[in-house]
mmCIF file of C-alpha atoms in Angstrom:
data_model
loop_
_atom_site.group_PDB
_atom_site.id
_atom_site.type_symbol
_atom_site.label_atom_id
_atom_site.label_comp_id
_atom_site.label_asym_id
_atom_site.label_seq_id
_atom_site.Cartn_x
_atom_site.Cartn_y
_atom_site.Cartn_z
ATOM 1 C CA UNK V 1 77.426 121.775 113.974
ATOM 2 C CA UNK V 2 74.111 123.550 112.340
ATOM 3 C CA UNK V 3 75.961 126.648 112.544
ATOM 4 C CA UNK V 4 78.006 125.706 110.360
ATOM 5 C CA UNK V 5 75.950 123.870 108.459
ATOM 6 C CA UNK V 6 73.373 127.617 108.261
ATOM 7 C CA UNK V 7 76.338 129.152 107.120
ATOM 8 C CA UNK V 8 76.848 126.510 104.046
ATOM 9 C CA UNK V 9 73.488 127.468 103.198
ATOM 10 C CA UNK V 10 73.564 130.673 103.143
ATOM 11 C CA UNK V 11 77.119 130.221 100.962
ATOM 12 C CA UNK V 12 74.860 128.672 98.319
ATOM 13 C CA UNK V 13 71.831 130.971 98.864
ATOM 14 C CA UNK V 14 74.474 134.033 97.623
ATOM 15 C CA UNK V 15 76.372 132.053 95.363
ATOM 16 C CA UNK V 16 79.051 133.035 97.797
ATOM 17 C CA UNK V 17 81.984 131.535 96.703
ATOM 18 C CA UNK V 18 84.810 133.487 98.276
ATOM 19 C CA UNK V 19 82.172 132.458 102.279
ATOM 20 C CA UNK V 20 82.294 128.468 100.923
ATOM 21 C CA UNK V 21 86.016 128.572 100.333
ATOM 22 C CA UNK V 22 86.673 129.965 103.673
ATOM 23 C CA UNK V 23 84.323 126.939 104.728
ATOM 24 C CA UNK V 24 86.683 124.245 104.012
ATOM 25 C CA UNK V 25 89.373 122.100 105.250
ATOM 26 C CA UNK V 26 92.504 122.553 103.107
ATOM 27 C CA UNK V 27 93.554 119.796 101.318
ATOM 28 C CA UNK V 28 89.666 119.461 100.224
ATOM 29 C CA UNK V 29 88.431 116.519 98.111
ATOM 30 C CA UNK V 30 86.654 117.174 94.879
ATOM 31 C CA UNK V 31 84.579 113.821 93.501
ATOM 32 C CA UNK V 32 82.875 115.688 89.706
ATOM 33 C CA UNK V 33 80.471 113.852 88.274
ATOM 34 C CA UNK V 34 82.108 111.967 85.801
ATOM 35 C CA UNK V 35 83.991 109.906 89.056
ATOM 36 C CA UNK V 36 87.271 112.243 88.949
ATOM 37 C CA UNK V 37 88.707 113.222 91.648
ATOM 38 C CA UNK V 38 90.601 116.356 92.446
ATOM 39 C CA UNK V 39 92.490 117.235 96.057
ATOM 40 C CA UNK V 40 91.912 121.087 95.927
ATOM 41 C CA UNK V 41 95.280 122.249 98.598
ATOM 42 C CA UNK V 42 94.723 125.856 98.131
ATOM 43 C CA UNK V 43 91.260 128.352 99.038
ATOM 44 C CA UNK V 44 92.709 129.719 95.262
ATOM 45 C CA UNK V 45 92.759 126.434 94.505
ATOM 46 C CA UNK V 46 89.575 126.154 95.343
ATOM 47 C CA UNK V 47 88.002 129.479 93.979
ATOM 48 C CA UNK V 48 89.694 128.466 90.277
ATOM 49 C CA UNK V 49 86.375 126.189 90.008
ATOM 50 C CA UNK V 50 84.930 128.579 89.678
ATOM 51 C CA UNK V 51 80.685 129.590 90.959
ATOM 52 C CA UNK V 52 78.957 127.379 88.418
ATOM 53 C CA UNK V 53 80.712 124.297 88.897
ATOM 54 C CA UNK V 54 79.659 124.093 92.500
ATOM 55 C CA UNK V 55 76.589 126.445 92.598
ATOM 56 C CA UNK V 56 74.938 124.280 90.039
ATOM 57 C CA UNK V 57 71.058 123.458 90.554
ATOM 58 C CA UNK V 58 70.679 121.329 91.748
ATOM 59 C CA UNK V 59 73.921 121.370 94.495
ATOM 60 C CA UNK V 60 71.969 123.942 95.419
ATOM 61 C CA UNK V 61 68.410 122.072 95.781
ATOM 62 C CA UNK V 62 70.172 119.533 97.894
ATOM 63 C CA UNK V 63 72.249 122.034 100.610
ATOM 64 C CA UNK V 64 68.731 124.282 100.623
ATOM 65 C CA UNK V 65 66.973 120.844 101.060
ATOM 66 C CA UNK V 66 69.262 119.810 104.213
ATOM 67 C CA UNK V 67 67.964 119.120 107.185
ATOM 68 C CA UNK V 68 70.168 120.852 109.605
ATOM 69 C CA UNK V 69 68.439 121.102 112.639
ATOM 70 C CA UNK V 70 68.975 116.778 112.295
ATOM 71 C CA UNK V 71 71.896 117.151 111.041
ATOM 72 C CA UNK V 72 73.931 114.519 113.874
ATOM 73 C CA UNK V 73 77.727 113.686 114.138
ATOM 74 C CA UNK V 74 78.776 111.172 112.143
ATOM 75 C CA UNK V 75 82.714 110.900 113.939
ATOM 76 C CA UNK V 76 85.013 109.690 112.153
ATOM 77 C CA UNK V 77 82.611 109.483 109.035
ATOM 78 C CA UNK V 78 81.868 113.646 109.462
ATOM 79 C CA UNK V 79 78.002 115.019 108.949
ATOM 80 C CA UNK V 80 77.258 114.719 105.287
ATOM 81 C CA UNK V 81 74.780 117.971 103.645
ATOM 82 C CA UNK V 82 72.600 117.032 100.699
ATOM 83 C CA UNK V 83 72.491 113.482 99.275
ATOM 84 C CA UNK V 84 74.094 111.804 96.103
ATOM 85 C CA UNK V 85 75.382 115.312 95.900
ATOM 86 C CA UNK V 86 76.253 117.956 98.064
ATOM 87 C CA UNK V 87 79.194 118.129 100.673
ATOM 88 C CA UNK V 88 80.739 116.599 103.978
ATOM 89 C CA UNK V 89 81.532 118.233 107.551
ATOM 90 C CA UNK V 90 84.238 117.039 109.909
ATOM 91 C CA UNK V 91 85.489 118.458 112.929
ATOM 92 C CA UNK V 92 89.010 120.114 112.708
ATOM 93 C CA UNK V 93 90.601 121.337 115.319
ATOM 94 C CA UNK V 94 87.271 121.761 117.424
ATOM 95 C CA UNK V 95 85.502 123.817 113.969
ATOM 96 C CA UNK V 96 83.173 121.826 111.512
ATOM 97 C CA UNK V 97 84.966 122.030 108.286
ATOM 98 C CA UNK V 98 84.044 121.398 104.645
ATOM 99 C CA UNK V 99 86.747 118.377 104.038
ATOM 100 C CA UNK V 100 84.232 117.087 100.531
ATOM 101 C CA UNK V 101 82.118 118.044 97.660
ATOM 102 C CA UNK V 102 80.058 115.734 95.707
ATOM 103 C CA UNK V 103 79.455 117.795 92.583
ATOM 104 C CA UNK V 104 77.023 116.857 89.826
ATOM 105 C CA UNK V 105 79.242 119.259 87.483
ATOM 106 C CA UNK V 106 81.941 117.738 85.401
ATOM 107 C CA UNK V 107 86.040 118.355 85.869
ATOM 108 C CA UNK V 108 87.770 121.468 86.143
ATOM 109 C CA UNK V 109 90.043 120.067 86.706
ATOM 110 C CA UNK V 110 93.341 119.273 84.207
ATOM 111 C CA UNK V 111 94.443 115.853 86.014
ATOM 112 C CA UNK V 112 95.922 111.984 85.581
ATOM 113 C CA UNK V 113 96.284 111.161 88.631
ATOM 114 C CA UNK V 114 94.150 111.327 92.465
ATOM 115 C CA UNK V 115 96.524 112.265 94.947
ATOM 116 C CA UNK V 116 95.531 112.487 98.018
ATOM 117 C CA UNK V 117 97.723 112.090 100.786
ATOM 118 C CA UNK V 118 95.598 110.798 103.757
ATOM 119 C CA UNK V 119 94.661 107.422 104.455
ATOM 120 C CA UNK V 120 91.696 107.194 104.912
ATOM 121 C CA UNK V 121 90.030 110.068 102.896
ATOM 122 C CA UNK V 122 91.683 108.325 99.529
ATOM 123 C CA UNK V 123 89.999 104.792 100.766
ATOM 124 C CA UNK V 124 86.817 106.582 101.430
ATOM 125 C CA UNK V 125 87.636 107.985 97.261
ATOM 126 C CA UNK V 126 88.316 104.031 96.400
ATOM 127 C CA UNK V 127 85.348 103.039 97.578
ATOM 128 C CA UNK V 128 83.247 105.639 95.622
ATOM 129 C CA UNK V 129 85.718 104.965 92.615
ATOM 130 C CA UNK V 130 83.998 100.530 93.363
ATOM 131 C CA UNK V 131 80.626 102.097 93.331
ATOM 132 C CA UNK V 132 80.497 103.828 91.059
ATOM 133 C CA UNK V 133 82.720 101.832 88.988
ATOM 134 C CA UNK V 134 84.102 104.076 87.542
ATOM 135 C CA UNK V 135 87.879 102.417 85.879
ATOM 136 C CA UNK V 136 89.214 106.339 84.342
ATOM 137 C CA UNK V 137 89.440 106.911 88.628
ATOM 138 C CA UNK V 138 90.643 104.084 89.315
ATOM 139 C CA UNK V 139 93.870 103.781 86.939
ATOM 140 C CA UNK V 140 94.285 107.270 88.040
ATOM 141 C CA UNK V 141 94.546 106.064 91.713
ATOM 142 C CA UNK V 142 97.488 104.050 90.508
ATOM 143 C CA UNK V 143 101.469 103.426 90.669
ATOM 144 C CA UNK V 144 102.511 101.995 87.700
ATOM 145 C CA UNK V 145 103.280 99.249 87.047
ATOM 146 C CA UNK V 146 100.697 97.171 89.095
ATOM 147 C CA UNK V 147 99.826 93.881 90.266
ATOM 148 C CA UNK V 148 96.356 91.996 89.579
ATOM 149 C CA UNK V 149 96.162 88.649 90.669
ATOM 150 C CA UNK V 150 92.823 87.049 89.821
ATOM 151 C CA UNK V 151 90.627 84.015 91.749
ATOM 152 C CA UNK V 152 92.828 81.673 89.518
ATOM 153 C CA UNK V 153 95.657 83.492 91.127
ATOM 154 C CA UNK V 154 96.761 84.384 88.234
ATOM 155 C CA UNK V 155 98.909 87.122 88.420
ATOM 156 C CA UNK V 156 98.898 89.878 85.632
ATOM 157 C CA UNK V 157 101.456 93.501 85.093
ATOM 158 C CA UNK V 158 99.901 96.420 84.188
ATOM 159 C CA UNK V 159 102.184 98.978 83.449
ATOM 160 C CA UNK V 160 100.257 102.196 81.984
ATOM 161 C CA UNK V 161 96.757 103.793 83.470
ATOM 162 C CA UNK V 162 96.014 102.577 79.060
ATOM 163 C CA UNK V 163 96.329 98.804 79.802
ATOM 164 C CA UNK V 164 94.204 98.906 82.827
ATOM 165 C CA UNK V 165 90.944 100.675 81.474
ATOM 166 C CA UNK V 166 91.195 98.424 78.708
ATOM 167 C CA UNK V 167 90.492 95.030 80.799
ATOM 168 C CA UNK V 168 87.024 97.056 80.806
ATOM 169 C CA UNK V 169 85.050 97.352 83.679
ATOM 170 C CA UNK V 170 83.649 93.411 84.212
ATOM 171 C CA UNK V 171 87.228 92.532 84.151
ATOM 172 C CA UNK V 172 88.281 94.388 86.801
ATOM 173 C CA UNK V 173 85.469 95.438 89.520
ATOM 174 C CA UNK V 174 84.027 91.892 89.704
ATOM 175 C CA UNK V 175 81.508 91.338 92.071
ATOM 176 C CA UNK V 176 83.477 89.349 95.390
ATOM 177 C CA UNK V 177 86.287 92.071 94.972
ATOM 178 C CA UNK V 178 83.808 95.219 95.535
ATOM 179 C CA UNK V 179 81.870 93.673 97.625
ATOM 180 C CA UNK V 180 84.801 92.878 100.114
ATOM 181 C CA UNK V 181 85.618 96.878 99.924
ATOM 182 C CA UNK V 182 82.705 97.921 100.440
ATOM 183 C CA UNK V 183 82.606 96.099 103.431
ATOM 184 C CA UNK V 184 86.020 97.161 104.368
ATOM 185 C CA UNK V 185 85.662 99.375 107.961
ATOM 186 C CA UNK V 186 87.798 102.301 106.807
ATOM 187 C CA UNK V 187 88.265 103.855 110.663
ATOM 188 C CA UNK V 188 89.948 100.707 111.626
ATOM 189 C CA UNK V 189 92.631 100.938 108.761
ATOM 190 C CA UNK V 190 96.622 101.160 109.950
ATOM 191 C CA UNK V 191 99.760 101.185 107.982
ATOM 192 C CA UNK V 192 101.480 98.076 108.965
ATOM 193 C CA UNK V 193 105.050 99.153 108.290
ATOM 194 C CA UNK V 194 106.246 97.654 104.366
ATOM 195 C CA UNK V 195 103.336 96.470 104.028
ATOM 196 C CA UNK V 196 101.331 99.447 103.473
ATOM 197 C CA UNK V 197 97.380 99.119 103.663
ATOM 198 C CA UNK V 198 95.105 96.544 102.836
ATOM 199 C CA UNK V 199 91.615 96.933 102.057
ATOM 200 C CA UNK V 200 89.528 94.257 101.540
ATOM 201 C CA UNK V 201 90.229 90.221 102.479
ATOM 202 C CA UNK V 202 90.826 87.421 100.127
ATOM 203 C CA UNK V 203 89.814 89.756 97.909
ATOM 204 C CA UNK V 204 90.953 93.568 98.051
ATOM 205 C CA UNK V 205 93.487 95.711 97.432
ATOM 206 C CA UNK V 206 96.986 97.418 98.715
ATOM 207 C CA UNK V 207 97.943 100.892 99.172
ATOM 208 C CA UNK V 208 101.347 102.795 99.364
ATOM 209 C CA UNK V 209 102.488 105.918 100.251
ATOM 210 C CA UNK V 210 104.532 107.094 96.922
ATOM 211 C CA UNK V 211 106.196 110.517 97.202
ATOM 212 C CA UNK V 212 103.806 112.122 99.556
ATOM 213 C CA UNK V 213 100.873 110.466 98.094
ATOM 214 C CA UNK V 214 98.770 107.008 98.861
ATOM 215 C CA UNK V 215 98.313 104.789 95.660
ATOM 216 C CA UNK V 216 97.183 101.528 94.280
ATOM 217 C CA UNK V 217 99.854 98.683 93.198
ATOM 218 C CA UNK V 218 98.551 95.347 94.035
ATOM 219 C CA UNK V 219 94.710 94.006 93.527
ATOM 220 C CA UNK V 220 93.726 90.741 94.629
ATOM 221 C CA UNK V 221 90.120 89.186 92.885
#
């Protein structure tokens, strides 16, 4: 792990995008400052982001300040280099690889949807989206129409991203719902047949796999 982390630091020090791309496990998920997400399926897609997007001063400082000797294996959670901005290393087939970037740069990817094929990866990004209260990102994680059931049992059908965003952060990211999502142990999530995957408890959300990607289709507040 420390060897891989040192290689990452060297790539950032030299601003070597090609080397950094070789240290990734694809698809790699990139989280932008806006909260927008992108799943990049190949080295070519990653390289297309450009050095200016990856090697920002904050990212470079975050990686350089990481004490490689003190990194520990977080198992399912991987190993984080940096802080608010940085990247995560996971062990893939015996080798440590980057599978997540948390950038302070704006998105250069033109996408109206978040397309993530791995269930636990999607759940992790949902938790981050609730933490940031990014309604725009959440709207891109849904397969419309979705049903929102509020605490009084009232059900509302949301037919588009615009309609969801129009509700406002306070109406969507309620305190109870946000707490339930944050407390979800994503390492224990399992797909239950046609019922999909549930995050949370009395409050939470359901996600299903549509066309190979995980999407939210119900929210319980």
